[in-house]
Coordinates of C-alpha atoms and ligand atoms in Angstrom, one line a residue:
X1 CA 5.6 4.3 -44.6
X2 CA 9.3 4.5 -45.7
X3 CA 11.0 0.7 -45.7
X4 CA 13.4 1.1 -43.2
X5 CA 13.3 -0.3 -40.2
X6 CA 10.9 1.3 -37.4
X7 CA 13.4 1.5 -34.9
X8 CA 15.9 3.4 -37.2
X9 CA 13.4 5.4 -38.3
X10 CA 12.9 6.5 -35.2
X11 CA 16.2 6.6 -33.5
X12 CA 17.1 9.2 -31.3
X13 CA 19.3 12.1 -32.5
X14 CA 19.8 14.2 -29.0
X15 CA 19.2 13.4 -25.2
X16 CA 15.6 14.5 -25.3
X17 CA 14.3 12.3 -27.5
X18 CA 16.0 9.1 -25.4
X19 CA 13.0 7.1 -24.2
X20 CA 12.7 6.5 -20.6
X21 CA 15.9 6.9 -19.3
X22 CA 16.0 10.1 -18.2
X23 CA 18.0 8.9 -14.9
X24 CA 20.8 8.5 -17.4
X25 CA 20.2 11.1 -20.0
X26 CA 19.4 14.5 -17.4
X27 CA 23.1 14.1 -15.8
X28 CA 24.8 13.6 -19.3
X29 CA 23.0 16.6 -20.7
X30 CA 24.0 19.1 -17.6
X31 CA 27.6 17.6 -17.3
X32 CA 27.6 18.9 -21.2
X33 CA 25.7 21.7 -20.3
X34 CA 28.2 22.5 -18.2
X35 CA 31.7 21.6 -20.0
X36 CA 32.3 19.0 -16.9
X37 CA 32.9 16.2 -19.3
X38 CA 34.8 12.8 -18.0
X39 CA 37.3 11.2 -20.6
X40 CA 35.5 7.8 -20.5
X41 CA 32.2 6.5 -20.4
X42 CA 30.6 3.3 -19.3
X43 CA 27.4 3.0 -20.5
X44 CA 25.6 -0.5 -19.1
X45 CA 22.1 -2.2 -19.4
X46 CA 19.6 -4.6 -21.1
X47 CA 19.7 -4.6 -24.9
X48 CA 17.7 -2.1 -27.0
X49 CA 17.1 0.4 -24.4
X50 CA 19.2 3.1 -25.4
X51 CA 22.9 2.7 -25.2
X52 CA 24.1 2.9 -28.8
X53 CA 22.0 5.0 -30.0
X54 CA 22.9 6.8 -26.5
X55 CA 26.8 7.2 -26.8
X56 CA 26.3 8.4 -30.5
X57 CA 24.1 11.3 -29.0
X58 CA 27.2 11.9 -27.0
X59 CA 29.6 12.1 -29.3
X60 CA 27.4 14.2 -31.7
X61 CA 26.9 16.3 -28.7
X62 CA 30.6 16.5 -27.7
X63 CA 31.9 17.1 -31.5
X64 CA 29.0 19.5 -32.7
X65 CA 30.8 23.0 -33.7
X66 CA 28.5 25.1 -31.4
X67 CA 29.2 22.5 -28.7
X68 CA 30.4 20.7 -26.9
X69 CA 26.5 20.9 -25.7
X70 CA 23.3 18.9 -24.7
X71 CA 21.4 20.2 -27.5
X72 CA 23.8 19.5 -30.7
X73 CA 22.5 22.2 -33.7
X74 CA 21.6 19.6 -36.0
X75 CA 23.4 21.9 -39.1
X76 CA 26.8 21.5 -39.2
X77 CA 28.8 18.8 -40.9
X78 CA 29.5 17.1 -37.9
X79 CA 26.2 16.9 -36.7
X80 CA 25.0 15.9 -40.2
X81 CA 27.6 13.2 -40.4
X82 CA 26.7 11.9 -36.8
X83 CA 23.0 12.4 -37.6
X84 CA 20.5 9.2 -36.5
X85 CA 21.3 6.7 -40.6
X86 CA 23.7 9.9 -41.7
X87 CA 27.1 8.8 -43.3
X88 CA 29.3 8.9 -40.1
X89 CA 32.1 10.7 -39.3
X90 CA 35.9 9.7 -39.7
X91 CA 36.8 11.0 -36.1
X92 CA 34.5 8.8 -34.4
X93 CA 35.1 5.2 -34.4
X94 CA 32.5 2.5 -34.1
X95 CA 34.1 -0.9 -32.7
X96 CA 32.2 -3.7 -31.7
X97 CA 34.8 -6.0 -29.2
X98 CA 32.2 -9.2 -30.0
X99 CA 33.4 -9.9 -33.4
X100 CA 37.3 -10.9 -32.5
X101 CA 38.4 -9.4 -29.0
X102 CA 39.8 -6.1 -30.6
X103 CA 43.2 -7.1 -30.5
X104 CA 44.3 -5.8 -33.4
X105 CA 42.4 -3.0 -33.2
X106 CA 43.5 -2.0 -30.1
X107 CA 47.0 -2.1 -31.3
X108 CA 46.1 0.1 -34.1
X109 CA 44.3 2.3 -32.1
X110 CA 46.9 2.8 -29.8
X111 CA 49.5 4.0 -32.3
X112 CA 46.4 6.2 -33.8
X113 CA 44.8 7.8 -31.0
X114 CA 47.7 10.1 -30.6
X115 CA 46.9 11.8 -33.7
X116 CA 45.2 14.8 -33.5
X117 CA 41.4 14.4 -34.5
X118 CA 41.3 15.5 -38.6
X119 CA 38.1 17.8 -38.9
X120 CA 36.2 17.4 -35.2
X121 CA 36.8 19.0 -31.6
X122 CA 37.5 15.3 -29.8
X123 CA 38.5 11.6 -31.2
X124 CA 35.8 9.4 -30.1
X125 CA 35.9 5.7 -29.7
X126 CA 32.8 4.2 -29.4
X127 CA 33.4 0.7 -27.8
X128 CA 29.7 -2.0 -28.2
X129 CA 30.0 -5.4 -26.0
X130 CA 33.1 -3.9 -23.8
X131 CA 32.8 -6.8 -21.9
X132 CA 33.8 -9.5 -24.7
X133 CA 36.8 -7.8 -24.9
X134 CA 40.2 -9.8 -24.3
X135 CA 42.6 -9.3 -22.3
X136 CA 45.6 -8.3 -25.0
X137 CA 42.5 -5.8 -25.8
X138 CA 41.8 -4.5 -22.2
X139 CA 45.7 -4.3 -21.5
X140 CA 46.0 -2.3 -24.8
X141 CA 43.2 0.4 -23.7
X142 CA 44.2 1.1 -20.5
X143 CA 46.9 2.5 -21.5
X144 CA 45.5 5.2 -23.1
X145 CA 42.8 5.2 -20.8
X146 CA 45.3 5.7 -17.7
X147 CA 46.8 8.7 -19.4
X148 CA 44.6 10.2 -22.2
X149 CA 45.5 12.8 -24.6
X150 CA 43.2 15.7 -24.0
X151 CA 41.3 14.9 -27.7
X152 CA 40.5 11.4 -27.0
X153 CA 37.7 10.0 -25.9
X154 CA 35.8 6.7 -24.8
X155 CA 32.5 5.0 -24.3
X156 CA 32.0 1.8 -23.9
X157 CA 28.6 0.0 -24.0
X158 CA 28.0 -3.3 -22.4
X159 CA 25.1 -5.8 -21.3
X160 CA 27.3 -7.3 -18.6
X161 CA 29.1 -4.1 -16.7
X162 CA 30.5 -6.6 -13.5
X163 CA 32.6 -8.8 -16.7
X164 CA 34.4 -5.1 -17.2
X165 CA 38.0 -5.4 -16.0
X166 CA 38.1 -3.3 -12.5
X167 CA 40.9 -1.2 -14.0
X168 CA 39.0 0.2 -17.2
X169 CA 35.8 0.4 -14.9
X170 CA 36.9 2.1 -12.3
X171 CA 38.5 4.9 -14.8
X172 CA 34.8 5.1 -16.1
X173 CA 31.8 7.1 -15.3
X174 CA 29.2 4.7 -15.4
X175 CA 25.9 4.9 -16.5
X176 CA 23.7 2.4 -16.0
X177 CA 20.5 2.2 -18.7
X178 CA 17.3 0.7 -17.9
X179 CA 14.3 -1.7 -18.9
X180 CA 11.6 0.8 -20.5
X181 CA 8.5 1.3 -18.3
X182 CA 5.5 -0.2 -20.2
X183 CA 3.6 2.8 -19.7
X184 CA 6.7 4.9 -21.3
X185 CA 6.9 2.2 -23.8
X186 CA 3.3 2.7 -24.6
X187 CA 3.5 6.6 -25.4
X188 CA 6.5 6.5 -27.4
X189 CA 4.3 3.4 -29.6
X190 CA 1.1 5.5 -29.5
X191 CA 3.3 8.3 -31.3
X192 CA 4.9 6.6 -33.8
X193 CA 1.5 5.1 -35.0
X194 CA 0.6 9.1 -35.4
X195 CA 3.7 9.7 -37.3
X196 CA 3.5 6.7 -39.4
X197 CA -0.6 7.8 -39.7
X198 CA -1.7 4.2 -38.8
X199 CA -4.7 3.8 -36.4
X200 CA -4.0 1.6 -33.5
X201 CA -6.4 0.2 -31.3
X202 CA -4.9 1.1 -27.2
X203 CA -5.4 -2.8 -26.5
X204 CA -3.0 -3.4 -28.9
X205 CA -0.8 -0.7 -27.9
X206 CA -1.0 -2.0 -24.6
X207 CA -0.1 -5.6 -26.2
X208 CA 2.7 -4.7 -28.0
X209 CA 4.2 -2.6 -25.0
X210 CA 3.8 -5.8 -23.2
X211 CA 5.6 -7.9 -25.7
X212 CA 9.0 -5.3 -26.4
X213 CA 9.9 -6.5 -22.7
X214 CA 11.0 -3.0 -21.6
X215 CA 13.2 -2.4 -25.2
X216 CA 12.6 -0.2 -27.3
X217 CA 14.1 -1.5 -30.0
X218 CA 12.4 -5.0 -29.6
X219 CA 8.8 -3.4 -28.9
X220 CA 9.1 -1.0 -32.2
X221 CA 10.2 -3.9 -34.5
X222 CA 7.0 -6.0 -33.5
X223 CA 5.2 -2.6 -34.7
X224 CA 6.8 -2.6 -37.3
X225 CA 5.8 -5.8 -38.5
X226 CA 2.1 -4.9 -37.4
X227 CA 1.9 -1.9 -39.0
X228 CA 3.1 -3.9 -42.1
X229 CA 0.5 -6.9 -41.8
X230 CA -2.7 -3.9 -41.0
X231 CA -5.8 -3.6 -43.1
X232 CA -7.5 -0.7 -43.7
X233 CA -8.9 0.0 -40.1
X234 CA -5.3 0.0 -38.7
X235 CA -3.7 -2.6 -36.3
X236 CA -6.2 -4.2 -34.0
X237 CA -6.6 -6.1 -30.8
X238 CA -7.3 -9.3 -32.6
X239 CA -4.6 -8.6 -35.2
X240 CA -1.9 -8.4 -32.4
X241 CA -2.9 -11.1 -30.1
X242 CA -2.9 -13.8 -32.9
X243 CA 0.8 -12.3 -34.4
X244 CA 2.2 -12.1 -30.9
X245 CA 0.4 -15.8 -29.2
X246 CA -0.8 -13.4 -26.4
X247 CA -3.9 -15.1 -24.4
X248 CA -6.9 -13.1 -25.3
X249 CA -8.3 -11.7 -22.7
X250 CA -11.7 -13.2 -22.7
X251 CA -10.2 -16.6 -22.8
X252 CA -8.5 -15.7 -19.5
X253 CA -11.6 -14.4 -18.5
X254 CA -13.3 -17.5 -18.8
X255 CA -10.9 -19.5 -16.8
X256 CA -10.2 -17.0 -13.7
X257 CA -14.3 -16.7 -13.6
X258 CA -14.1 -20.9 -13.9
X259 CA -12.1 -21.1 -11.1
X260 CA -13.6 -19.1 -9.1
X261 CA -16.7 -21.0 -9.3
X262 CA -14.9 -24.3 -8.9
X263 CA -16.3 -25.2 -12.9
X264 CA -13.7 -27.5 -14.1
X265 CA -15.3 -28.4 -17.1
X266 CA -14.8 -24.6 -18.2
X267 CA -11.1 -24.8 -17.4
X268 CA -10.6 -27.4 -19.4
X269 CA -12.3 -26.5 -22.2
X270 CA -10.2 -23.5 -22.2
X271 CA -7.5 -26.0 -22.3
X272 CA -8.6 -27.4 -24.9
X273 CA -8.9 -23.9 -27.0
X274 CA -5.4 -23.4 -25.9
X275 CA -3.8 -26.8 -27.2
X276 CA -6.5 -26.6 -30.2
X277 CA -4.9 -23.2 -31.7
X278 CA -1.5 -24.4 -31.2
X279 CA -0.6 -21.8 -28.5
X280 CA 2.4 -22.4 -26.2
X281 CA 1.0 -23.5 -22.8
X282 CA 3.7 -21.9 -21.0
X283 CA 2.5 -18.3 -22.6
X284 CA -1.1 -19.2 -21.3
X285 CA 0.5 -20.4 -17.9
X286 CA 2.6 -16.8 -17.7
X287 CA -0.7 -14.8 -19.3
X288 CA -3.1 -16.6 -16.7
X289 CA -0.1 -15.8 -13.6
X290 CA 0.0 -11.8 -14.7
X291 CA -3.7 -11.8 -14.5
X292 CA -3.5 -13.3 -11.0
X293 CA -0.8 -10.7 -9.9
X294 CA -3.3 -7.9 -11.5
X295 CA -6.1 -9.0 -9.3
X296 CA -3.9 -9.8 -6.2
X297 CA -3.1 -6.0 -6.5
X298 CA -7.0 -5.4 -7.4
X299 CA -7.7 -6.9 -3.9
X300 CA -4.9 -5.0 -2.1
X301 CA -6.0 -1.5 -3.5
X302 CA -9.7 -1.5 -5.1
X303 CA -8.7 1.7 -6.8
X304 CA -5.4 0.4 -8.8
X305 CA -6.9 1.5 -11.8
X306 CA -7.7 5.1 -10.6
X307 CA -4.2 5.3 -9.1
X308 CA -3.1 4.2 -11.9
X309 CA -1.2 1.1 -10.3
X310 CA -2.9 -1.0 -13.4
X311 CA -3.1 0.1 -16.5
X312 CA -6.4 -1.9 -17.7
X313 CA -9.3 -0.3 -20.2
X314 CA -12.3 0.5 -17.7
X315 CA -14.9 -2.3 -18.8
X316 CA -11.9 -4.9 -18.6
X317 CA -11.0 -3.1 -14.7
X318 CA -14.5 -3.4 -13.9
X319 CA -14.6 -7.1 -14.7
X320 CA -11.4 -7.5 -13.3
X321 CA -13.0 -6.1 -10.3
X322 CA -15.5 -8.4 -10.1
X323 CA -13.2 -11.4 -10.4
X324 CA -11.1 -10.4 -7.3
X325 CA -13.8 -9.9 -5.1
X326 CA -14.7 -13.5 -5.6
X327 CA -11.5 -14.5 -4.4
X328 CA -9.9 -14.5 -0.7
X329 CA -6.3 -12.3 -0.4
X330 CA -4.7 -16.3 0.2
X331 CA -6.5 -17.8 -2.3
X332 CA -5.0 -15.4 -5.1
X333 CA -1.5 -15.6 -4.1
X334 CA -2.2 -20.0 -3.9
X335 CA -3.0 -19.6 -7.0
X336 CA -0.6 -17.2 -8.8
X337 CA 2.2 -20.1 -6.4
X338 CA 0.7 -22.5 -8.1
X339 CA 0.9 -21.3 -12.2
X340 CA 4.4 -19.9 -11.1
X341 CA 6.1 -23.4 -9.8
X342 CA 3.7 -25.1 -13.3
X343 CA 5.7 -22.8 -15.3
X344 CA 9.2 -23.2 -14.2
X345 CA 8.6 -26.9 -14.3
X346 CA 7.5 -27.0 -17.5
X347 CA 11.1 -25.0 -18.3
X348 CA 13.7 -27.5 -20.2
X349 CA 10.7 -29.5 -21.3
X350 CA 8.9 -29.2 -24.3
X351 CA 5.7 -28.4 -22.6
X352 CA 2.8 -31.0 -23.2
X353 CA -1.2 -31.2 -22.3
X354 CA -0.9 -33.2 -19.2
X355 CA 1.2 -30.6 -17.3
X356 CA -0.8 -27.8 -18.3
X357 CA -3.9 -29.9 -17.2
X358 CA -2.2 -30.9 -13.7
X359 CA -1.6 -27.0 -13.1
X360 CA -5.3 -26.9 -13.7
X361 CA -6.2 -29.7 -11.6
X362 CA -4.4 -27.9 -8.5
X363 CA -5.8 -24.8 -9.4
X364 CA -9.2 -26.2 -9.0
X365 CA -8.9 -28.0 -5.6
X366 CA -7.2 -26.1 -2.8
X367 CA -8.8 -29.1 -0.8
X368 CA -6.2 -31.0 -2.3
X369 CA -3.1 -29.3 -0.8
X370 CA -2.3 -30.0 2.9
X371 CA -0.3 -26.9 3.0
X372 CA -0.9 -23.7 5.3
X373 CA -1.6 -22.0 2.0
X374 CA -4.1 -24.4 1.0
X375 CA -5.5 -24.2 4.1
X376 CA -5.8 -20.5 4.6
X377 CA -7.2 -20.8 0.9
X378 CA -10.3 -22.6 2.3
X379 CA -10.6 -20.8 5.2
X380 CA -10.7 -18.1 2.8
X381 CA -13.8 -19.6 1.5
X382 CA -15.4 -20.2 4.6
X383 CA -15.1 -16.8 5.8
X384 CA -16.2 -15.3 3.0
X385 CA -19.8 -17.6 2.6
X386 CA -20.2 -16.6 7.1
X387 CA -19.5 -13.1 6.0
X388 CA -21.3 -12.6 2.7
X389 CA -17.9 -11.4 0.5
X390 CA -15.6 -10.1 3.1
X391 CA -12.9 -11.3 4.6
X392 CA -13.1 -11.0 9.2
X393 CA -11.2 -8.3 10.1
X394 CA -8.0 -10.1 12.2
X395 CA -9.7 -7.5 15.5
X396 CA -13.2 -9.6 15.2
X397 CA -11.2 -13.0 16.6
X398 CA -10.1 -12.2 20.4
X399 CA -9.3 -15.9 21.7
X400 CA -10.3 -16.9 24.7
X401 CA -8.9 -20.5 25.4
X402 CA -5.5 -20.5 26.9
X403 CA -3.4 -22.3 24.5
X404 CA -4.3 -24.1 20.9
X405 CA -3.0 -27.3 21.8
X406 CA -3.7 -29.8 19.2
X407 CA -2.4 -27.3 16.0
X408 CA 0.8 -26.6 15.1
X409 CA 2.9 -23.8 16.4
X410 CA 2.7 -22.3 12.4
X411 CA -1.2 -22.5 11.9
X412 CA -1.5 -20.4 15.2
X413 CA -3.1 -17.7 12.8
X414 CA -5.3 -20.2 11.2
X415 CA -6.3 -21.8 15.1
X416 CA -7.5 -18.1 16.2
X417 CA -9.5 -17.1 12.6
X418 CA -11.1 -21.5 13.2
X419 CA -12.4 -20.1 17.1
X420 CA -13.6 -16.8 15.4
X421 CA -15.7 -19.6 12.8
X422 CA -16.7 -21.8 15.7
X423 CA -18.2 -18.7 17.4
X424 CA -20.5 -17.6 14.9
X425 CA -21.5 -21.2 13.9
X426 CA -21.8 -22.7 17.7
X427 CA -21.1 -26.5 17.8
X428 CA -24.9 -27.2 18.9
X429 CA -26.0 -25.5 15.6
X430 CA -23.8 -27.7 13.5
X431 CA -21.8 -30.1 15.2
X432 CA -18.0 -30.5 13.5
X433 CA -18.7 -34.2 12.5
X434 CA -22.1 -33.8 10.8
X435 CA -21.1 -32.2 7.4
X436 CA -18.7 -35.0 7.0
X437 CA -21.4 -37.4 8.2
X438 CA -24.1 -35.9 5.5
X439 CA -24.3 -37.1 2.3
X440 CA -27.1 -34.6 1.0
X441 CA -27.5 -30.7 1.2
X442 CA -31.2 -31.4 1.9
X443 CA -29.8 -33.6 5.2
X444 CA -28.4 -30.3 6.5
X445 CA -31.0 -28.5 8.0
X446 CA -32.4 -31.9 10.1
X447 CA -28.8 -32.4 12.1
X448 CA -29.4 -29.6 14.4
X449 CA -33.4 -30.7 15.6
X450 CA -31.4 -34.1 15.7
X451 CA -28.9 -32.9 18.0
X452 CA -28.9 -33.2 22.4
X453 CA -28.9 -29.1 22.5
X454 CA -31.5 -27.6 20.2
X455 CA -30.6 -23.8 19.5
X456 CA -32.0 -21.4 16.8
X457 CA -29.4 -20.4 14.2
X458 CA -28.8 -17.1 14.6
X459 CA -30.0 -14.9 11.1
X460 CA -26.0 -14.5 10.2
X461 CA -25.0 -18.0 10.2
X462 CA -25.0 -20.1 7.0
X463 CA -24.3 -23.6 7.2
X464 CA -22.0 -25.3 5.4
X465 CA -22.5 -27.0 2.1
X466 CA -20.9 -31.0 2.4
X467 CA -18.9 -30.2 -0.2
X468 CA -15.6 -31.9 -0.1
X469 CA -13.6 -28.8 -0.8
X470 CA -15.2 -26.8 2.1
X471 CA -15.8 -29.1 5.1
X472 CA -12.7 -30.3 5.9
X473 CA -12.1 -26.6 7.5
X474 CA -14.6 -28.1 10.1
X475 CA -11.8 -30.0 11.9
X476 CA -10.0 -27.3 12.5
X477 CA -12.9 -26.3 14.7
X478 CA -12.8 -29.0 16.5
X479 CA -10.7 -28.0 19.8
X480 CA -11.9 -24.1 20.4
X481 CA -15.0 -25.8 19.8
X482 CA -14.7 -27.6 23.3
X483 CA -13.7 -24.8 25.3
X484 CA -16.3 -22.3 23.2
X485 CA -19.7 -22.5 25.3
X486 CA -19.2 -20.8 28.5
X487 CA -17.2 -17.8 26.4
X488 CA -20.5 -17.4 23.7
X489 CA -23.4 -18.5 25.6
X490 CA -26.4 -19.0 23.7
X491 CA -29.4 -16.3 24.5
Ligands
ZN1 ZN1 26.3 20.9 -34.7

């Protein structure tokens, strides 16, 4: 491995080899293609996705002696000047507007740019964070970009496009750049590792794709400094999630699987794990809310993976699987609500043990929460121990009472999926009061012999457990409950 940097290394010396921006770089390459090329470019979008190295592709492609063309030859001087880390060329003029405004510069430049170009086809003025330029600057430039000699050209590059003046953006074409799909991000990683000959396990890949945030730049330097740290059998799973303070996958495991089963003394020894290995709550918090978002789209479309929606390894999407199905469509998105509003309030803060531990507490107790999500979370619940895993379709609840009087106009929905409950668990089976009246499971089965109309529960029913979480749902049932005999008569 040479010691430069990866992403120099690897930076792009023609349109084709531009990572996943293909939006941007397909137009540029037929406009060249096709000698319809604008005087001034406005190149836009989040850092280390591909605009530097972008505009230098341009004006290699613009100034390349067989050109100007998409694919510059590679063998003349100019294109070995402009080559990705070759010397540069002295028609083509780097500025960057952040270090003092340009206003000098732009002076100069004006009295320069008139001057023919000294060895190259075009002048080219490459202009990096356009929009921290002043307004002497601005003023100064738009003078030559109002009326241009035919052998000058511009590009700026910028972050913040809309902090452009209009006047210099509106003489522009403008091309706005992109975050890097992960997947994209991925490939280009996974190729690299071949060219650099350094095994790489794909969870890894997949780690590291995750960390460069949609840049390039960002996700190849934290190769980089894998590749560097890698022993013998390459750059690992493990390796990567302790460089990186990613949640390991188990761990998250553990807790979703916790939750799920309502085992709070799991979640907090995860916790514990977490605040033990010095990890940032908030990463756990964001870790624990993508894996909540992965199985909210697991329970929308069971075949995300196939689909290729998610991008997980197959035993962790058949896990994953699992872990969805033990959850109601509410329940997930309560959940993921409830890690998302932990996180932002843990923002500004330094982030401590107790609020990670309240998100937890929250997390664990949807009984808790008076809200309609909270409620639809344990009606969740309830449906899916009458149904054995499944949700009722919405079809399976006609109501028959004339208006839900005592529930609020919003928990309408809630009101009509409570009568479809009452009707398979009739009130003479298990009256609404008795769960909250019974202080044992083993109590359970004697409340219906003990009740004035004995009735034989019918094979589908299962009655409720007086846990606190899950019987409160049972005064919801309450009113359809009333009007619910002469509609489901008993056989
Ligand atoms: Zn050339």
């Amino acid at each position: 491995m040479s010691s430069l940097a990866l992403y120099r290394t690897y930076r792009p010396g023609r349109f084709a080899d531009v990572v996943g921006q293909e939006h941007v770089t397909v137009p540029l390459m037929r406009a060249l293609a096709n000698d319809r090329v604008h005087h001034a470019y406005l190149f836009s979008g989040p850092r280390g996705c591909g605009k530097t190295s972008s505009a230098r592709i341009l004006a290699r492609s613009l100034n390349c002696e067989k050109g100007p063309t998409d694919e510059p030859c590679g063998q003349c001087q100019s294109c070995l000047d402009l080559a990705p880390n070759g010397p540069g060329n002295i028609d083509v003029v780097e500025l960057d507007a952040a270090t003092h405004g340009l206003v000098d510069d732009a002076r100069d430049l004006r009295e320069k740019a008139h001057f023919a170009p000294v060895s190259s086809r075009f002048k080219i003025y490459i202009i990096d964070e356009a929009h921290q330029l002043g307004p002497g600057a601005a003023n100064a430039l738009l003078k030559l970009i109002e009326e241009p000699p035919a052998h000058l050209k511009f590009i700026f590059a910028t972050t913040a496009p809309d902090k452009i003046i209009g006047t210099i953006r509106s003489r522009t074409h403008h091309y706005p750049f992109r975050l890097i799909p992960t997947k994209t991000l991925q490939q280009n990683l996974g190729w690299i590792c071949e060219q650099e000959g350094v095994p790489i396990e794909p969870a890894a890949l997949a780690l590291v794709a995750r960390a460069g945030a949609g840049s390039a730049r960002d996700a190849q330097s934290i190769l980089g400094q894998l590749i560097a740290g890698a022993g013998d059998d390459g750059v690992t799973y493990d390796l990567a999630v302790a460089l990186l303070g990613f949640t390991d996958a188990a761990m998250l495991d553990q807790v979703v699987e916790a939750i799920s089963a309502g085992d709070g003394r799991s979640v907090y020894a995860a916790v514990d794990q977490v605040m033990d290995a010095g990890h940032d709550p908030r990463r756990f918090l964001t870790d624990l809310l993508e894996r909540f978002r992965d199985l909210i789209v697991l329970r929308a479309a069971p075949d995300a993976v196939a689909e290729g929606l998610l991008d997980l390894p197959p035993e962790q999407a058949e896990r994953m699987a699992i872990q969805a199905a033990r959850f109601g469509p509410s329940d997930l998105v309560r959940l993921a609500a409830v890690v998302d509003e932990g996180i932002t309030a843990m923002k500004g803060a330094t982030p401590t043990r107790l609020q990670l531990e309240l998100v937890c507490a929250r997390l664990l107790l949807p009984g808790a929460e008076d809200t309609v999500s909270g409620v639809q979370a344990r009606l969740d619940r309830v449906e899916r121990r009458l149904t054995g895993g499944e949700p009722l379709p919405p079809a399976a609840a006609p109501v028959a009472q004339p208006a839900p009087a005592p529930v609020a106009e919003t928990l309408s929905g809630v009101s009509k999926r409570a009568a479809a409950f009452a009707r398979v668990n009739p009130p003479a089976d298990a009256p609404p009061t008795a769960p909250a009246a019974t202080p044992a499971p083993e109590a359970a089965p004697s409340v219906p012999s003990a009740g004035p109309a004995p009735a034989e529960p019918s094979a589908e029913v299962v009655p409720l457990r007086p846990e606190p979480v899950d019987d409160e749902p049972a005064s919801m049932v309450e009113p359809p409950a009333a009007a619910e005999p002469p509609a489901a008569p008993e056989p």
